[in-house]
mmCIF file of C-alpha atoms and ligand atoms in Angstrom:
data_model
loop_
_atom_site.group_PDB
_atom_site.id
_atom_site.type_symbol
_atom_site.label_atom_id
_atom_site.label_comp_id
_atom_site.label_asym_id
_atom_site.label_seq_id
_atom_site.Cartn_x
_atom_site.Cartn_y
_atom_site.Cartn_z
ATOM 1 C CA UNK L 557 0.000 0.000 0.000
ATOM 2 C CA UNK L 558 1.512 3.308 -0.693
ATOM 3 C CA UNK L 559 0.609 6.548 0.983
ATOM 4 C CA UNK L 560 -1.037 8.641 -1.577
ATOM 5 C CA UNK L 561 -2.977 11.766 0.284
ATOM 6 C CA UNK L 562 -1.846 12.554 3.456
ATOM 7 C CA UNK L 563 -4.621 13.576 6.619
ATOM 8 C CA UNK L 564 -3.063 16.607 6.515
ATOM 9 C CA UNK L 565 -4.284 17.235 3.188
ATOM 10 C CA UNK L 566 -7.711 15.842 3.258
ATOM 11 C CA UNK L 567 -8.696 18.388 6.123
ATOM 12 C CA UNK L 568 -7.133 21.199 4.197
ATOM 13 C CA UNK L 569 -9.145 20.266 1.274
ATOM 14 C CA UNK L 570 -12.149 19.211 3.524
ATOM 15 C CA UNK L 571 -12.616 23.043 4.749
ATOM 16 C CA UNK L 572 -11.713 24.545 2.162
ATOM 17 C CA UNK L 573 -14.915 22.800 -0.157
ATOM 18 C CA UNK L 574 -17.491 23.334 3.268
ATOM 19 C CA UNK L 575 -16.168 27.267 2.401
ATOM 20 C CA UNK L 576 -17.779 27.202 -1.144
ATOM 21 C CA UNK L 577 -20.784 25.455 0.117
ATOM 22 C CA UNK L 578 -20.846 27.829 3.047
ATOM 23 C CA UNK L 579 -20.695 30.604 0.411
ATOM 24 C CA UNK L 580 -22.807 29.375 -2.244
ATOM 25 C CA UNK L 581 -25.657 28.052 0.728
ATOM 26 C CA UNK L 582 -26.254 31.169 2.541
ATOM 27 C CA UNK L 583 -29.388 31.749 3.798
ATOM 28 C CA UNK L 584 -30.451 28.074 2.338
ATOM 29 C CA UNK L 585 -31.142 25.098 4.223
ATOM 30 C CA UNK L 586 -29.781 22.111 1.884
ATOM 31 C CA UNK L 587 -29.936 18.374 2.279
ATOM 32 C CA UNK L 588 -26.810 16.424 2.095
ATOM 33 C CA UNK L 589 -27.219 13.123 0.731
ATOM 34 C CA UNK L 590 -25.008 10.878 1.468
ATOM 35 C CA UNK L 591 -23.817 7.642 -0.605
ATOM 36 C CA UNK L 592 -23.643 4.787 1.553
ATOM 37 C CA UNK L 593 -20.858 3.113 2.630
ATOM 38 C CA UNK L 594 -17.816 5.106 1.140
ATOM 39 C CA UNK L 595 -18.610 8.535 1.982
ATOM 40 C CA UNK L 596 -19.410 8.073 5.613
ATOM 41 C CA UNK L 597 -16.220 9.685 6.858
ATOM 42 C CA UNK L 598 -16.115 12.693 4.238
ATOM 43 C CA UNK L 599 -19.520 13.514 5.270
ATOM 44 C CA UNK L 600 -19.256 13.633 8.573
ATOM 45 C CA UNK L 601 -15.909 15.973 7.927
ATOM 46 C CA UNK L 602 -17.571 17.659 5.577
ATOM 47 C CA UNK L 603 -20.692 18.618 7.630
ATOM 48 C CA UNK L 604 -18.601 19.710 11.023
ATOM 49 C CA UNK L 605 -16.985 22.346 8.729
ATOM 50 C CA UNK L 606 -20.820 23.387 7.132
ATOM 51 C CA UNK L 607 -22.295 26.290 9.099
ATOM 52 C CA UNK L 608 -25.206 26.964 7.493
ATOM 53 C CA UNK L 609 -28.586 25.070 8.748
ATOM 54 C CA UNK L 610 -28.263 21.851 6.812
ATOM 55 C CA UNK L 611 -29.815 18.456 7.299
ATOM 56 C CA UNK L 612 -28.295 14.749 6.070
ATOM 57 C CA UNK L 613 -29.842 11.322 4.508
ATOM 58 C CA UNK L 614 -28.106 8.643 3.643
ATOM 59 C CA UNK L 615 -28.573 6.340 0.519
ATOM 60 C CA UNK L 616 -27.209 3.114 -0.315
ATOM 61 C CA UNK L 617 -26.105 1.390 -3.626
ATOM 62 C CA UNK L 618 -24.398 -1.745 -4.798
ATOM 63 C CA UNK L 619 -22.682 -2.171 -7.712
ATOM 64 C CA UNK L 620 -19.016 -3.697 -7.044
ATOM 65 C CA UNK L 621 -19.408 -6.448 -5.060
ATOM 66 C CA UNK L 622 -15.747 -7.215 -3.812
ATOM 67 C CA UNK L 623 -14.394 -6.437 -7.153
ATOM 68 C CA UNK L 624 -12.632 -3.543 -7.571
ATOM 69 C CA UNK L 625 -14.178 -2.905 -11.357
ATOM 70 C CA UNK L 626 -17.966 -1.378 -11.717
ATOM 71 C CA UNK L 627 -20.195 -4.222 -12.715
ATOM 72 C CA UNK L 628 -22.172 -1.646 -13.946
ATOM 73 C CA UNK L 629 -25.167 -3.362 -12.060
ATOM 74 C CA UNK L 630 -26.676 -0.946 -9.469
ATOM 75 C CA UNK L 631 -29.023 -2.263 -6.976
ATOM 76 C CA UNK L 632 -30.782 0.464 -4.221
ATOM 77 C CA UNK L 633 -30.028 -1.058 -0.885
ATOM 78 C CA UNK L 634 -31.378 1.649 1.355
ATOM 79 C CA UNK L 635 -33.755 4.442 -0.156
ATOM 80 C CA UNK L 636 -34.205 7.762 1.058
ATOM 81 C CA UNK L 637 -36.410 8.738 3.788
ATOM 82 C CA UNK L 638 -36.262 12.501 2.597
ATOM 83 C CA UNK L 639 -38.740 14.626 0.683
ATOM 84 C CA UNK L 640 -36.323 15.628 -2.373
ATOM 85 C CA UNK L 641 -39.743 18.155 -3.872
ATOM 86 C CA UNK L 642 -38.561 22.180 -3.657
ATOM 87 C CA UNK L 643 -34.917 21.379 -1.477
ATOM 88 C CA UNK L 644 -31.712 22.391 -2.221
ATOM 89 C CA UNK L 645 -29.927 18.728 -2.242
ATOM 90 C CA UNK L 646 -26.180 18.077 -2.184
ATOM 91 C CA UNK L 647 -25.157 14.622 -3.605
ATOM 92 C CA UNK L 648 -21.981 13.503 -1.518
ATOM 93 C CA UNK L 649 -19.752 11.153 -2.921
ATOM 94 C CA UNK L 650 -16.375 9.813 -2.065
ATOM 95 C CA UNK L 651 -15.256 8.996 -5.295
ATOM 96 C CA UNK L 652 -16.526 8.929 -8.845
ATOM 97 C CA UNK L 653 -14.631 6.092 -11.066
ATOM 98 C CA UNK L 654 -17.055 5.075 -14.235
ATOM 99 C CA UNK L 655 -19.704 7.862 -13.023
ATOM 100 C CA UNK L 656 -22.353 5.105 -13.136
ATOM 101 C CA UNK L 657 -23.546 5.346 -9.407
ATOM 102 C CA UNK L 658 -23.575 9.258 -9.686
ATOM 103 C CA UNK L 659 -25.042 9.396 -12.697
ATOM 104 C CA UNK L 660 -27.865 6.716 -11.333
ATOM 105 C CA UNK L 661 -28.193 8.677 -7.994
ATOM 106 C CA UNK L 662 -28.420 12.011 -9.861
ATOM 107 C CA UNK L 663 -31.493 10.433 -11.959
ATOM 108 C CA UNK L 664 -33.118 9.185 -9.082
ATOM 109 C CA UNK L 665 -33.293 12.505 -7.471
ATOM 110 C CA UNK L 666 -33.992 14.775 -10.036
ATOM 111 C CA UNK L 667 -36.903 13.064 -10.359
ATOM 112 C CA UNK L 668 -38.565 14.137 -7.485
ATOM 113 C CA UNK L 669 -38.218 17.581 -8.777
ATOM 114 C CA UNK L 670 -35.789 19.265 -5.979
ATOM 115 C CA UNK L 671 -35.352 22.967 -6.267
ATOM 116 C CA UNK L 672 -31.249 22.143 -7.204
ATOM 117 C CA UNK L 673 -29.058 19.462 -7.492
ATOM 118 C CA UNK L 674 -25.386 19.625 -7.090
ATOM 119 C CA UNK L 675 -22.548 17.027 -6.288
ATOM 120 C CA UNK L 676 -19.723 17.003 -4.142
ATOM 121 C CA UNK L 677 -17.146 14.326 -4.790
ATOM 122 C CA UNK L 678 -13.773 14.086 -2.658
ATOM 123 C CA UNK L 679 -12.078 12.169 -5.508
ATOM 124 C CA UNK L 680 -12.673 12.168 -8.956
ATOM 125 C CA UNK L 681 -11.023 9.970 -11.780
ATOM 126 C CA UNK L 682 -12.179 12.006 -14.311
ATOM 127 C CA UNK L 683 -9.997 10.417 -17.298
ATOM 128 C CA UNK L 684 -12.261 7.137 -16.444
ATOM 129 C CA UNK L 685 -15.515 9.218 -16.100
ATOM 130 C CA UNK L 686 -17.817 9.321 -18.734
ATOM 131 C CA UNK L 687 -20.112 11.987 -17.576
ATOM 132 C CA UNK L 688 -22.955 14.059 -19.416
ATOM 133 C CA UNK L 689 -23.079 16.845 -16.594
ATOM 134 C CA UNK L 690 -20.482 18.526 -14.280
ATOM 135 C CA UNK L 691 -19.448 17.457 -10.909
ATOM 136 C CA UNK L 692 -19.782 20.907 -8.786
ATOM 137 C CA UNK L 693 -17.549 20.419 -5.982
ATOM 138 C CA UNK L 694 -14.415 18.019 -6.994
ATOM 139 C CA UNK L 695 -11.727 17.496 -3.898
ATOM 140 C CA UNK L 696 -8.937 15.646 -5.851
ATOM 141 C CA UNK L 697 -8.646 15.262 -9.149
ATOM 142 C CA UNK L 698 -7.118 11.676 -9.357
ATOM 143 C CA UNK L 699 -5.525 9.084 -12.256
ATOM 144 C CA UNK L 700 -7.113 5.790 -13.016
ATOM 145 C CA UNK L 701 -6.153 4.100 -9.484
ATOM 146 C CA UNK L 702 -7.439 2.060 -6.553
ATOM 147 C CA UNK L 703 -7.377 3.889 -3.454
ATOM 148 C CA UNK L 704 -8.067 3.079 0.129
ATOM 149 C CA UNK L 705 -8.726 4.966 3.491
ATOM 150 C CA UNK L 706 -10.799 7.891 4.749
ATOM 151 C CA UNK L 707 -13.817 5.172 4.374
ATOM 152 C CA UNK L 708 -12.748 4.232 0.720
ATOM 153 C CA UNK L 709 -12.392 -0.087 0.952
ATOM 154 C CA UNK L 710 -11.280 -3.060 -1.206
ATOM 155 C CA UNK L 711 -13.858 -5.928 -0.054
ATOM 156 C CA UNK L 712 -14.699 -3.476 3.235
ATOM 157 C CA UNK L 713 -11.581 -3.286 4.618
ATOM 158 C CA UNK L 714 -9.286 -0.419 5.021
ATOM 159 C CA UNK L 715 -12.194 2.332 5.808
ATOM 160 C CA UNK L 716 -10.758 3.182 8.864
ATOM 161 C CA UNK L 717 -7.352 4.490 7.366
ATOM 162 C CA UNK L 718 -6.772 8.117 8.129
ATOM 163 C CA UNK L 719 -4.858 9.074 5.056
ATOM 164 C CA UNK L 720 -5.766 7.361 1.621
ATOM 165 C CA UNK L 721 -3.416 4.855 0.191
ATOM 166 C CA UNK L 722 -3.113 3.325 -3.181
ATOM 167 C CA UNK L 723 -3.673 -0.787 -3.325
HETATM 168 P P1 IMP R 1912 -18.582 4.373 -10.112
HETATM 169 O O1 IMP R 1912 -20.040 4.007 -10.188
HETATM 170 O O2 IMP R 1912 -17.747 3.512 -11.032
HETATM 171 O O3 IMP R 1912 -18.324 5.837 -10.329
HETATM 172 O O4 IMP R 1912 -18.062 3.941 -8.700
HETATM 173 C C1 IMP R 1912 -18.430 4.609 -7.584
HETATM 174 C C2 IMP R 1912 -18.250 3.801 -6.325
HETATM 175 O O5 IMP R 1912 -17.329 2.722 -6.453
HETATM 176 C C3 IMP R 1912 -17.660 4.703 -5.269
HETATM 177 O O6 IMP R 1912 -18.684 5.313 -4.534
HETATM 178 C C4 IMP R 1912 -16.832 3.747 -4.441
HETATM 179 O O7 IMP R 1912 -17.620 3.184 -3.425
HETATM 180 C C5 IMP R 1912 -16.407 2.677 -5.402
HETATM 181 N N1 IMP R 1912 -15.061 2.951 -5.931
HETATM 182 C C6 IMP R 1912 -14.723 3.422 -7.137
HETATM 183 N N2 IMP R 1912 -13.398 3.580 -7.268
HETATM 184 C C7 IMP R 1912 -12.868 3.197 -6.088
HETATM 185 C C8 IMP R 1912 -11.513 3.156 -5.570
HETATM 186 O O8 IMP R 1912 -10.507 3.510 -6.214
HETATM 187 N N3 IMP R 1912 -11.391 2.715 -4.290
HETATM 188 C C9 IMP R 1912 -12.442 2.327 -3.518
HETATM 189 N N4 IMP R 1912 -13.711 2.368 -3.958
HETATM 190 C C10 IMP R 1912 -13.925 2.790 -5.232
HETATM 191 MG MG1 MG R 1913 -19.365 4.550 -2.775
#
């Protein structure tokens, strides 16, 4: 495993994204979504640094099994208990590889007609992305790689890493 983003740098990158959401939020009370399990740790991070009102749900997909390549085959393994109609909603990801989860989630959502939709992704492989829309908030722009750490796994371990490693 090598050492590939240091804790040092996640925070610094951490606060400074909760700064443009602080900025481009004010006055608004948005809903940050969540994508279950991978982005546990970056939300909660993410949400300490937020200071305007805000509230959270969590959803839940499967597509990778224990393989480290996208199947492609997304199942919904917890749904959203939120009403999406008129809010401001924040997708939270920790990392976008193919794009197929986010660009399922991002479906989903819209819709239920929410008043915006944006995305905030700590690590983006955008050479592997094939996306149709923007991602709004990117942390780290990163090559085709597996990482691990800050709740990123390879068959669920490895979440509990402070810094993020590459396999
Ligand atoms: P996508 O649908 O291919 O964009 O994959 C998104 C999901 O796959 C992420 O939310 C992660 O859970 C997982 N994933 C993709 N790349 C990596 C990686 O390099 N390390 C760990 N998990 C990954
Ligand atoms: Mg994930």
């Amino acid at each position: 495993m090598k050492p590939f983003i240091r804790e040092s740098s996640i925070k610094d990158k951490v606060k400074e994204l909760a700064q443009r959401l602080n900025r481009d939020y004010e006055g608004k009370t948005p809903i940050f979504i969540g994508i279950l399990n991978g982005s546990f740790i970056f939300l909660s991070d993410l949400i300490r640094e937020i200071n305007v009102d805000c509230e959270i749900d969590f959803m839940k997909l499967s597509s990778y099994g224990d393989n480290q390549i996208s199947s492609g085959n997304i199942k919904i393994l917890k749904e959203l208990n939120c009403q999406i109609e008129g809010r401001d909603i924040i997708l939270v990801e920790d990392i976008i590889d193919s794009g197929l989860s986010i660009k399922y989630m991002r479906t989903l959502v819209e819709k239920e007609n929410p008043k915006s939709l944006k995305i905030v992704a700590l690590l983006f492989k955008k050479n592997v992305s094939n996306l149709d829309f923007e991602i709004d908030y990117v942390g780290f722009e990163i090559e085709n790689e597996f990482v691990v750490g800050y709740g990123l796994d390879h068959a669920q371990k490895y979440r509990n890493l402070k810094g993020i490693y590459v396999l």
